[in-house]
């Protein structure tokens, strides 16, 4: 046991010193770290079953060890040294113990450091509505949500209730009062936590993950009843997020949920993490702001047209993931191959890369800008006669009255 403790401390020191993202411990190989998005085996002994069991017991609370025995896995967070925290997943595999640990950054990142879309600042200060942050596991959703909460905590006076499994970032009371509840410790599950939160006079409710029908339904209803609700889903785009939520419900309830979701949902931020040149990680985003047009698409079950609405919604701050990936590549932030791996439509993005490399895309973009300017001028010219006609009618009506 003592040897396990010493080894775990050395492993965690390595993760902290390297500023690695993950530590993966499993039988049959040395411990592995994920550094700048790449997997690296550490120069230590190959682990056996006794090693991984000892390492697990050295950091795992009794309740999670019991959960591991009963359910085959457990999740919790630990604080190491100097405020460094780790999210921990323990699990069984092939009869042995495995551990995955993710380092939680000790400092909150600003919106600018993350590269957050400007539209987010407008959405999170609304009085009611559902804001979803989506993306695959490990894409930085928790960090994004923590930055949103920290921004509000610094600038606005609100009562914030968070429901997390486990609690990762600790929020101190600044302008806001922040109550953080851990699933399995402070409250039984997310759905129960949302119901209880509504009796706690909250302004903002954060739901760590919408995992099931009951939680999703409770989150939508909380957003409808005058609260701002932040939540996450493991989806890759705005349109797939809407479809995932609807598909969770039985067929006979889906029309009603479409209507509820169309009024409750105010924004979807989808994100991906990819390796940054020359080192590090950067986020690419897709931003959807729910406009009246998008509300109609949700209600009428035409989610296949959401991407088109996002493309034409630049004035609202909307853009697709592939646009973000293209900008990163053009600015020299990421490699072309990495962008294509994360793309939702890699063939189309590859074609756009080819056009940009040949210079043809710049000519097209210049033409598009000229067309936009011409359209604005035409609209102004068309509006002038209409204004003059309306003025004449008002004058004639006035003369008739005289």
Tab-separated table of C-alpha atoms in Angstrom:
chain	number	residue	atom	x	y	z
A	1	UNK	CA	0.000	0.000	0.000
A	2	UNK	CA	2.794	2.402	0.868
A	3	UNK	CA	4.520	1.656	-2.420
A	4	UNK	CA	1.267	2.409	-4.221
A	5	UNK	CA	1.007	5.760	-2.444
A	6	UNK	CA	4.549	6.777	-3.381
A	7	UNK	CA	4.111	5.697	-6.989
A	8	UNK	CA	0.810	7.578	-7.343
A	9	UNK	CA	2.422	10.734	-5.984
A	10	UNK	CA	5.236	10.431	-8.528
A	11	UNK	CA	2.762	9.845	-11.340
A	12	UNK	CA	0.676	12.867	-10.383
A	13	UNK	CA	3.808	15.003	-10.065
A	14	UNK	CA	4.708	13.992	-13.613
A	15	UNK	CA	1.268	14.971	-14.903
A	16	UNK	CA	1.439	18.340	-13.129
A	17	UNK	CA	5.003	19.106	-14.283
A	18	UNK	CA	4.251	18.179	-17.898
A	19	UNK	CA	0.852	19.942	-17.755
A	20	UNK	CA	-0.553	16.774	-19.309
A	21	UNK	CA	-4.299	16.345	-19.735
A	22	UNK	CA	-4.810	12.710	-18.702
A	23	UNK	CA	-3.195	9.868	-16.779
A	24	UNK	CA	-4.296	6.359	-17.811
A	25	UNK	CA	-3.432	3.376	-15.632
A	26	UNK	CA	-4.168	-0.182	-16.768
A	27	UNK	CA	-2.678	-3.647	-16.459
A	28	UNK	CA	-0.159	-4.836	-19.062
A	29	UNK	CA	1.656	-1.574	-19.834
A	30	UNK	CA	3.368	1.336	-18.045
A	31	UNK	CA	1.226	4.327	-17.020
A	32	UNK	CA	0.238	6.539	-19.961
A	33	UNK	CA	-0.210	10.322	-20.167
A	34	UNK	CA	-2.002	12.381	-22.803
A	35	UNK	CA	0.162	15.416	-23.570
A	36	UNK	CA	-0.875	18.024	-26.168
A	37	UNK	CA	-3.439	15.535	-27.406
A	38	UNK	CA	-0.868	12.734	-27.925
A	39	UNK	CA	-0.554	9.487	-25.960
A	40	UNK	CA	2.838	8.864	-24.275
A	41	UNK	CA	3.947	5.857	-22.210
A	42	UNK	CA	6.001	6.773	-19.163
A	43	UNK	CA	9.374	5.186	-18.547
A	44	UNK	CA	8.328	2.967	-15.645
A	45	UNK	CA	7.616	-0.712	-15.027
A	46	UNK	CA	4.758	-2.556	-16.706
A	47	UNK	CA	1.852	-2.608	-14.264
A	48	UNK	CA	0.265	-5.798	-12.964
A	49	UNK	CA	-3.049	-6.364	-11.193
A	50	UNK	CA	-1.608	-5.726	-7.720
A	51	UNK	CA	-0.092	-2.427	-8.880
A	52	UNK	CA	-3.321	-0.997	-10.285
A	53	UNK	CA	-5.355	-2.203	-7.290
A	54	UNK	CA	-2.935	-0.546	-4.852
A	55	UNK	CA	-2.947	2.689	-6.870
A	56	UNK	CA	-6.742	2.703	-6.930
A	57	UNK	CA	-7.042	2.162	-3.158
A	58	UNK	CA	-4.499	4.911	-2.437
A	59	UNK	CA	-6.824	7.650	-3.778
A	60	UNK	CA	-10.377	6.218	-3.807
A	61	UNK	CA	-12.908	6.946	-1.022
A	62	UNK	CA	-14.713	3.964	0.504
A	63	UNK	CA	-18.081	4.791	-1.091
A	64	UNK	CA	-16.515	4.702	-4.574
A	65	UNK	CA	-14.664	1.453	-3.849
A	66	UNK	CA	-18.022	-0.026	-2.904
A	67	UNK	CA	-19.568	1.358	-6.094
A	68	UNK	CA	-16.721	-0.205	-8.091
A	69	UNK	CA	-17.501	-3.611	-6.581
A	70	UNK	CA	-21.266	-3.292	-7.108
A	71	UNK	CA	-21.427	-1.532	-10.484
A	72	UNK	CA	-18.008	-2.055	-12.033
A	73	UNK	CA	-17.008	1.611	-11.979
A	74	UNK	CA	-17.118	4.907	-10.143
A	75	UNK	CA	-16.364	8.621	-10.597
A	76	UNK	CA	-15.037	11.196	-8.142
A	77	UNK	CA	-12.633	14.126	-7.890
A	78	UNK	CA	-9.580	14.593	-5.691
A	79	UNK	CA	-7.448	17.553	-4.675
A	80	UNK	CA	-3.719	16.887	-4.934
A	81	UNK	CA	-1.320	19.709	-3.967
A	82	UNK	CA	-1.398	23.496	-4.396
A	83	UNK	CA	-5.034	23.441	-5.457
A	84	UNK	CA	-4.448	21.007	-8.357
A	85	UNK	CA	-7.498	18.780	-8.802
A	86	UNK	CA	-8.123	15.598	-10.770
A	87	UNK	CA	-11.322	14.018	-12.029
A	88	UNK	CA	-11.020	10.261	-11.542
A	89	UNK	CA	-12.797	7.339	-13.211
A	90	UNK	CA	-12.120	3.872	-11.802
A	91	UNK	CA	-13.345	0.757	-13.601
A	92	UNK	CA	-12.970	-2.973	-14.040
A	93	UNK	CA	-11.631	-4.451	-17.255
A	94	UNK	CA	-10.819	-8.109	-17.932
A	95	UNK	CA	-11.011	-8.780	-14.204
A	96	UNK	CA	-8.477	-6.103	-13.221
A	97	UNK	CA	-8.661	-2.458	-12.147
A	98	UNK	CA	-8.130	0.520	-14.448
A	99	UNK	CA	-7.934	4.235	-13.669
A	100	UNK	CA	-8.324	7.344	-15.845
A	101	UNK	CA	-7.456	10.695	-14.272
A	102	UNK	CA	-7.985	14.080	-15.904
A	103	UNK	CA	-6.130	17.119	-14.587
A	104	UNK	CA	-8.490	20.014	-13.908
A	105	UNK	CA	-6.831	23.375	-14.648
A	106	UNK	CA	-6.384	25.336	-11.425
A	107	UNK	CA	-7.153	28.699	-13.051
A	108	UNK	CA	-10.326	29.773	-14.804
A	109	UNK	CA	-9.822	30.686	-18.439
A	110	UNK	CA	-11.285	33.899	-19.828
A	111	UNK	CA	-13.618	33.886	-22.833
A	112	UNK	CA	-10.791	35.371	-24.909
A	113	UNK	CA	-8.321	32.651	-23.871
A	114	UNK	CA	-10.812	29.944	-24.820
A	115	UNK	CA	-11.830	31.739	-28.032
A	116	UNK	CA	-15.491	31.705	-26.982
A	117	UNK	CA	-17.988	33.096	-29.523
A	118	UNK	CA	-19.191	36.621	-28.736
A	119	UNK	CA	-22.827	35.492	-28.828
A	120	UNK	CA	-22.318	33.541	-25.588
A	121	UNK	CA	-21.888	36.732	-23.547
A	122	UNK	CA	-25.310	37.917	-24.709
A	123	UNK	CA	-27.030	34.609	-24.028
A	124	UNK	CA	-25.769	33.812	-20.525
A	125	UNK	CA	-27.078	37.072	-19.038
A	126	UNK	CA	-30.665	36.419	-20.127
A	127	UNK	CA	-33.293	35.857	-17.460
A	128	UNK	CA	-34.516	32.495	-18.725
A	129	UNK	CA	-33.722	29.772	-21.236
A	130	UNK	CA	-31.666	26.637	-21.877
A	131	UNK	CA	-28.062	26.902	-23.086
A	132	UNK	CA	-26.355	23.665	-24.115
A	133	UNK	CA	-22.610	23.032	-24.419
A	134	UNK	CA	-22.013	19.916	-26.504
A	135	UNK	CA	-19.155	17.826	-27.824
A	136	UNK	CA	-17.421	14.476	-27.315
A	137	UNK	CA	-15.877	13.385	-24.028
A	138	UNK	CA	-12.733	15.331	-23.210
A	139	UNK	CA	-13.425	18.295	-25.499
A	140	UNK	CA	-13.422	20.890	-22.705
A	141	UNK	CA	-17.145	21.268	-22.010
A	142	UNK	CA	-16.552	21.454	-18.244
A	143	UNK	CA	-13.903	24.157	-18.672
A	144	UNK	CA	-16.231	26.169	-20.916
A	145	UNK	CA	-19.076	25.964	-18.397
A	146	UNK	CA	-16.728	26.873	-15.539
A	147	UNK	CA	-15.628	29.962	-17.469
A	148	UNK	CA	-19.264	30.994	-17.977
A	149	UNK	CA	-20.033	30.583	-14.267
A	150	UNK	CA	-16.856	32.457	-13.304
A	151	UNK	CA	-17.750	35.331	-15.672
A	152	UNK	CA	-21.197	35.657	-14.098
A	153	UNK	CA	-19.772	35.254	-10.588
A	154	UNK	CA	-17.328	38.104	-11.243
A	155	UNK	CA	-19.710	40.533	-12.946
A	156	UNK	CA	-23.302	39.905	-11.798
A	157	UNK	CA	-25.157	39.259	-8.569
A	158	UNK	CA	-26.991	35.956	-8.938
A	159	UNK	CA	-27.753	32.785	-6.999
A	160	UNK	CA	-26.120	29.902	-8.866
A	161	UNK	CA	-26.847	26.238	-8.117
A	162	UNK	CA	-24.645	23.643	-9.828
A	163	UNK	CA	-25.277	19.894	-10.079
A	164	UNK	CA	-22.076	18.038	-10.933
A	165	UNK	CA	-20.775	14.471	-11.081
A	166	UNK	CA	-18.220	15.010	-9.669
A	167	UNK	CA	-17.504	18.639	-8.696
A	168	UNK	CA	-14.414	19.648	-10.648
A	169	UNK	CA	-13.913	23.423	-10.447
A	170	UNK	CA	-14.527	25.047	-7.070
A	171	UNK	CA	-16.299	28.422	-7.336
A	172	UNK	CA	-15.835	30.862	-4.454
A	173	UNK	CA	-18.549	33.399	-3.653
A	174	UNK	CA	-17.771	36.668	-5.439
A	175	UNK	CA	-20.703	38.799	-6.589
A	176	UNK	CA	-22.764	35.616	-6.830
A	177	UNK	CA	-23.730	33.086	-4.205
A	178	UNK	CA	-22.680	29.697	-5.585
A	179	UNK	CA	-23.968	26.399	-4.159
A	180	UNK	CA	-22.346	23.314	-5.705
A	181	UNK	CA	-24.032	19.942	-5.208
A	182	UNK	CA	-22.299	16.664	-6.071
A	183	UNK	CA	-24.342	13.780	-7.457
A	184	UNK	CA	-24.161	10.760	-5.169
A	185	UNK	CA	-22.927	12.869	-2.249
A	186	UNK	CA	-25.269	15.839	-1.839
A	187	UNK	CA	-28.168	14.666	-3.997
A	188	UNK	CA	-29.162	11.312	-5.476
A	189	UNK	CA	-29.252	12.140	-9.217
A	190	UNK	CA	-29.492	15.032	-11.694
A	191	UNK	CA	-33.275	14.929	-12.102
A	192	UNK	CA	-33.816	15.034	-8.337
A	193	UNK	CA	-31.224	17.796	-8.066
A	194	UNK	CA	-33.058	19.990	-10.597
A	195	UNK	CA	-36.372	19.539	-8.782
A	196	UNK	CA	-34.782	20.440	-5.449
A	197	UNK	CA	-32.914	23.371	-6.999
A	198	UNK	CA	-36.179	24.996	-8.077
A	199	UNK	CA	-37.044	25.400	-4.369
A	200	UNK	CA	-33.692	27.073	-3.632
A	201	UNK	CA	-34.577	30.418	-5.286
A	202	UNK	CA	-31.934	30.040	-8.016
A	203	UNK	CA	-31.277	32.432	-10.882
A	204	UNK	CA	-28.970	30.013	-12.688
A	205	UNK	CA	-28.891	26.203	-12.620
A	206	UNK	CA	-25.973	24.253	-14.054
A	207	UNK	CA	-26.633	20.605	-14.934
A	208	UNK	CA	-23.362	18.735	-15.422
A	209	UNK	CA	-24.862	16.259	-17.907
A	210	UNK	CA	-28.310	15.562	-19.330
A	211	UNK	CA	-28.101	11.758	-19.303
A	212	UNK	CA	-31.683	10.546	-19.419
A	213	UNK	CA	-35.276	11.446	-20.210
A	214	UNK	CA	-36.126	12.538	-16.658
A	215	UNK	CA	-33.145	14.892	-16.430
A	216	UNK	CA	-33.750	16.375	-19.892
A	217	UNK	CA	-37.428	16.948	-19.143
A	218	UNK	CA	-36.638	18.581	-15.787
A	219	UNK	CA	-34.014	20.864	-17.383
A	220	UNK	CA	-36.437	22.026	-20.107
A	221	UNK	CA	-39.169	22.728	-17.569
A	222	UNK	CA	-36.736	24.646	-15.336
A	223	UNK	CA	-35.771	26.823	-18.318
A	224	UNK	CA	-39.448	27.422	-19.097
A	225	UNK	CA	-40.232	28.558	-15.555
A	226	UNK	CA	-37.983	31.609	-15.525
A	227	UNK	CA	-34.481	30.258	-14.884
A	228	UNK	CA	-31.364	30.174	-17.019
A	229	UNK	CA	-30.151	26.574	-17.280
A	230	UNK	CA	-26.704	25.485	-18.519
A	231	UNK	CA	-26.243	21.820	-19.435
A	232	UNK	CA	-24.112	19.476	-21.548
A	233	UNK	CA	-24.758	16.720	-24.075
A	234	UNK	CA	-22.429	14.364	-25.929
A	235	UNK	CA	-23.415	15.535	-29.413
A	236	UNK	CA	-21.300	17.058	-32.165
A	237	UNK	CA	-23.523	19.764	-33.676
A	238	UNK	CA	-26.561	21.937	-33.006
A	239	UNK	CA	-28.876	19.936	-35.266
A	240	UNK	CA	-27.824	16.580	-33.784
A	241	UNK	CA	-28.337	18.055	-30.303
A	242	UNK	CA	-31.963	18.919	-31.055
A	243	UNK	CA	-32.531	15.464	-32.586
A	244	UNK	CA	-30.932	13.707	-29.591
A	245	UNK	CA	-33.193	15.517	-27.116
A	246	UNK	CA	-36.357	14.797	-29.116
A	247	UNK	CA	-35.461	11.149	-29.740
A	248	UNK	CA	-35.089	10.449	-25.998
A	249	UNK	CA	-38.868	10.866	-25.569
A	250	UNK	CA	-41.561	8.361	-26.587
A	251	UNK	CA	-43.148	8.977	-30.002
A	252	UNK	CA	-46.432	10.185	-28.532
A	253	UNK	CA	-44.644	12.920	-26.542
A	254	UNK	CA	-42.293	14.188	-29.230
A	255	UNK	CA	-44.584	16.841	-30.734
A	256	UNK	CA	-45.134	18.388	-27.310
A	257	UNK	CA	-41.392	18.319	-26.514
A	258	UNK	CA	-40.577	19.980	-29.854
A	259	UNK	CA	-42.872	22.841	-28.892
A	260	UNK	CA	-41.416	23.094	-25.379
A	261	UNK	CA	-37.827	22.886	-26.618
A	262	UNK	CA	-38.412	25.530	-29.313
A	263	UNK	CA	-39.375	28.061	-26.631
A	264	UNK	CA	-36.945	26.962	-23.896
A	265	UNK	CA	-33.744	26.551	-25.950
A	266	UNK	CA	-31.860	29.801	-26.574
A	267	UNK	CA	-28.437	28.605	-27.716
A	268	UNK	CA	-26.206	25.617	-28.499
A	269	UNK	CA	-22.410	25.817	-28.358
A	270	UNK	CA	-20.706	22.745	-29.850
A	271	UNK	CA	-16.951	22.359	-29.494
A	272	UNK	CA	-13.987	20.199	-30.435
A	273	UNK	CA	-10.409	20.175	-29.132
A	274	UNK	CA	-7.558	19.666	-31.584
A	275	UNK	CA	-3.747	19.912	-31.447
A	276	UNK	CA	-2.390	23.427	-31.862
A	277	UNK	CA	0.796	24.305	-33.759
A	278	UNK	CA	3.547	24.031	-32.575
A	279	UNK	CA	2.186	22.593	-29.324
A	280	UNK	CA	-0.823	22.765	-27.046
A	281	UNK	CA	-4.536	22.492	-27.748
A	282	UNK	CA	-7.126	24.814	-29.237
A	283	UNK	CA	-10.920	24.712	-29.421
A	284	UNK	CA	-13.070	24.935	-32.539
A	285	UNK	CA	-16.703	25.934	-32.041
A	286	UNK	CA	-20.119	25.843	-33.662
A	287	UNK	CA	-22.562	28.476	-32.426
A	288	UNK	CA	-26.334	28.404	-32.840
A	289	UNK	CA	-28.523	31.190	-31.473
A	290	UNK	CA	-32.195	30.215	-31.439
A	291	UNK	CA	-34.021	32.787	-33.582
A	292	UNK	CA	-37.755	32.736	-34.482
A	293	UNK	CA	-36.812	30.978	-37.737
A	294	UNK	CA	-34.944	28.209	-35.876
A	295	UNK	CA	-37.800	27.920	-33.367
A	296	UNK	CA	-40.121	27.166	-36.301
A	297	UNK	CA	-37.707	24.541	-37.673
A	298	UNK	CA	-37.637	22.771	-34.276
A	299	UNK	CA	-41.433	22.886	-33.931
A	300	UNK	CA	-42.008	21.649	-37.486
A	301	UNK	CA	-39.428	18.830	-37.229
A	302	UNK	CA	-37.190	20.332	-39.936
A	303	UNK	CA	-33.898	20.095	-38.084
A	304	UNK	CA	-32.147	19.138	-41.338
A	305	UNK	CA	-32.439	22.839	-42.263
A	306	UNK	CA	-30.789	24.156	-39.092
A	307	UNK	CA	-27.306	24.172	-40.670
A	308	UNK	CA	-28.573	26.450	-43.455
A	309	UNK	CA	-30.082	28.817	-40.882
A	310	UNK	CA	-26.773	28.909	-38.998
A	311	UNK	CA	-24.924	29.748	-42.231
A	312	UNK	CA	-27.236	32.682	-42.907
A	313	UNK	CA	-27.233	33.841	-39.271
A	314	UNK	CA	-23.846	35.558	-39.117
A	315	UNK	CA	-25.393	38.815	-37.877
A	316	UNK	CA	-26.653	36.880	-34.831
A	317	UNK	CA	-23.141	35.516	-34.193
A	318	UNK	CA	-23.818	32.055	-35.645
A	319	UNK	CA	-21.363	29.867	-37.542
A	320	UNK	CA	-20.774	26.167	-38.284
A	321	UNK	CA	-17.944	24.027	-36.906
A	322	UNK	CA	-16.293	23.739	-40.312
A	323	UNK	CA	-16.082	27.542	-40.555
A	324	UNK	CA	-14.201	27.606	-37.254
A	325	UNK	CA	-11.871	24.809	-38.401
A	326	UNK	CA	-11.227	26.630	-41.683
A	327	UNK	CA	-10.337	29.861	-39.858
A	328	UNK	CA	-7.937	27.992	-37.542
A	329	UNK	CA	-6.202	26.413	-40.541
A	330	UNK	CA	-6.023	29.679	-42.482
A	331	UNK	CA	-4.531	31.455	-39.470
A	332	UNK	CA	-1.871	28.744	-39.141
A	333	UNK	CA	-3.185	27.517	-35.788
A	334	UNK	CA	-3.831	23.861	-36.784
A	335	UNK	CA	-2.740	21.384	-39.432
A	336	UNK	CA	-5.049	20.643	-42.340
A	337	UNK	CA	-5.168	16.936	-41.452
A	338	UNK	CA	-6.275	17.649	-37.869
A	339	UNK	CA	-9.019	19.981	-39.086
A	340	UNK	CA	-10.322	17.365	-41.517
A	341	UNK	CA	-10.388	14.705	-38.768
A	342	UNK	CA	-12.705	16.911	-36.668
A	343	UNK	CA	-14.841	18.140	-39.584
A	344	UNK	CA	-18.515	17.200	-39.877
A	345	UNK	CA	-18.216	17.346	-43.692
A	346	UNK	CA	-14.546	16.618	-44.474
A	347	UNK	CA	-15.013	16.359	-48.257
A	348	UNK	CA	-16.529	19.856	-48.423
A	349	UNK	CA	-13.867	21.279	-46.104
A	350	UNK	CA	-11.087	19.661	-48.165
A	351	UNK	CA	-12.556	21.310	-51.268
A	352	UNK	CA	-12.538	24.655	-49.510
A	353	UNK	CA	-8.891	24.134	-48.522
A	354	UNK	CA	-8.017	23.482	-52.185
A	355	UNK	CA	-9.809	26.630	-53.318
A	356	UNK	CA	-8.030	28.681	-50.664
A	357	UNK	CA	-4.635	27.273	-51.632
A	358	UNK	CA	-5.268	28.146	-55.283
A	359	UNK	CA	-6.430	31.668	-54.428
A	360	UNK	CA	-9.881	31.124	-55.922
A	361	UNK	CA	-11.632	31.329	-52.574
A	362	UNK	CA	-10.364	34.854	-51.905
A	363	UNK	CA	-11.878	36.039	-55.203
A	364	UNK	CA	-15.212	34.401	-54.321
A	365	UNK	CA	-15.213	35.980	-50.853
A	366	UNK	CA	-14.509	39.426	-52.337
A	367	UNK	CA	-17.424	38.940	-54.758
A	368	UNK	CA	-19.691	37.874	-51.891
A	369	UNK	CA	-18.780	41.002	-49.901
A	370	UNK	CA	-19.501	43.201	-52.932
A	371	UNK	CA	-22.865	41.470	-53.410
A	372	UNK	CA	-23.735	42.025	-49.728
A	373	UNK	CA	-22.916	45.717	-50.040
A	374	UNK	CA	-24.998	45.992	-53.247
A	375	UNK	CA	-27.926	44.252	-51.535
A	376	UNK	CA	-27.747	46.691	-48.610
A	377	UNK	CA	-27.716	49.642	-51.019
A	378	UNK	CA	-30.646	48.201	-52.979
A	379	UNK	CA	-32.623	47.716	-49.771
A	380	UNK	CA	-31.986	51.336	-48.786
A	381	UNK	CA	-33.014	52.594	-52.251
A	382	UNK	CA	-36.172	50.466	-52.176
A	383	UNK	CA	-37.089	51.703	-48.730
A	384	UNK	CA	-36.883	55.391	-49.700
A	385	UNK	CA	-39.862	55.406	-52.160
A	386	UNK	CA	-41.868	53.375	-49.626
A	387	UNK	CA	-41.122	55.942	-46.928
A	388	UNK	CA	-42.072	58.817	-49.276
A	389	UNK	CA	-45.312	57.023	-50.274
A	390	UNK	CA	-46.214	56.458	-46.614
A	391	UNK	CA	-45.521	60.120	-45.836
A	392	UNK	CA	-47.763	61.252	-48.726
A	393	UNK	CA	-50.583	59.001	-47.492
A	394	UNK	CA	-50.328	60.412	-43.991
A	395	UNK	CA	-50.440	63.945	-45.412
A	396	UNK	CA	-53.497	63.113	-47.571
A	397	UNK	CA	-55.289	61.595	-44.568
A	398	UNK	CA	-54.536	64.745	-42.595
A	399	UNK	CA	-55.845	66.959	-45.413
A	400	UNK	CA	-59.064	64.894	-45.603
A	401	UNK	CA	-59.630	65.347	-41.881
A	402	UNK	CA	-59.209	69.116	-42.281
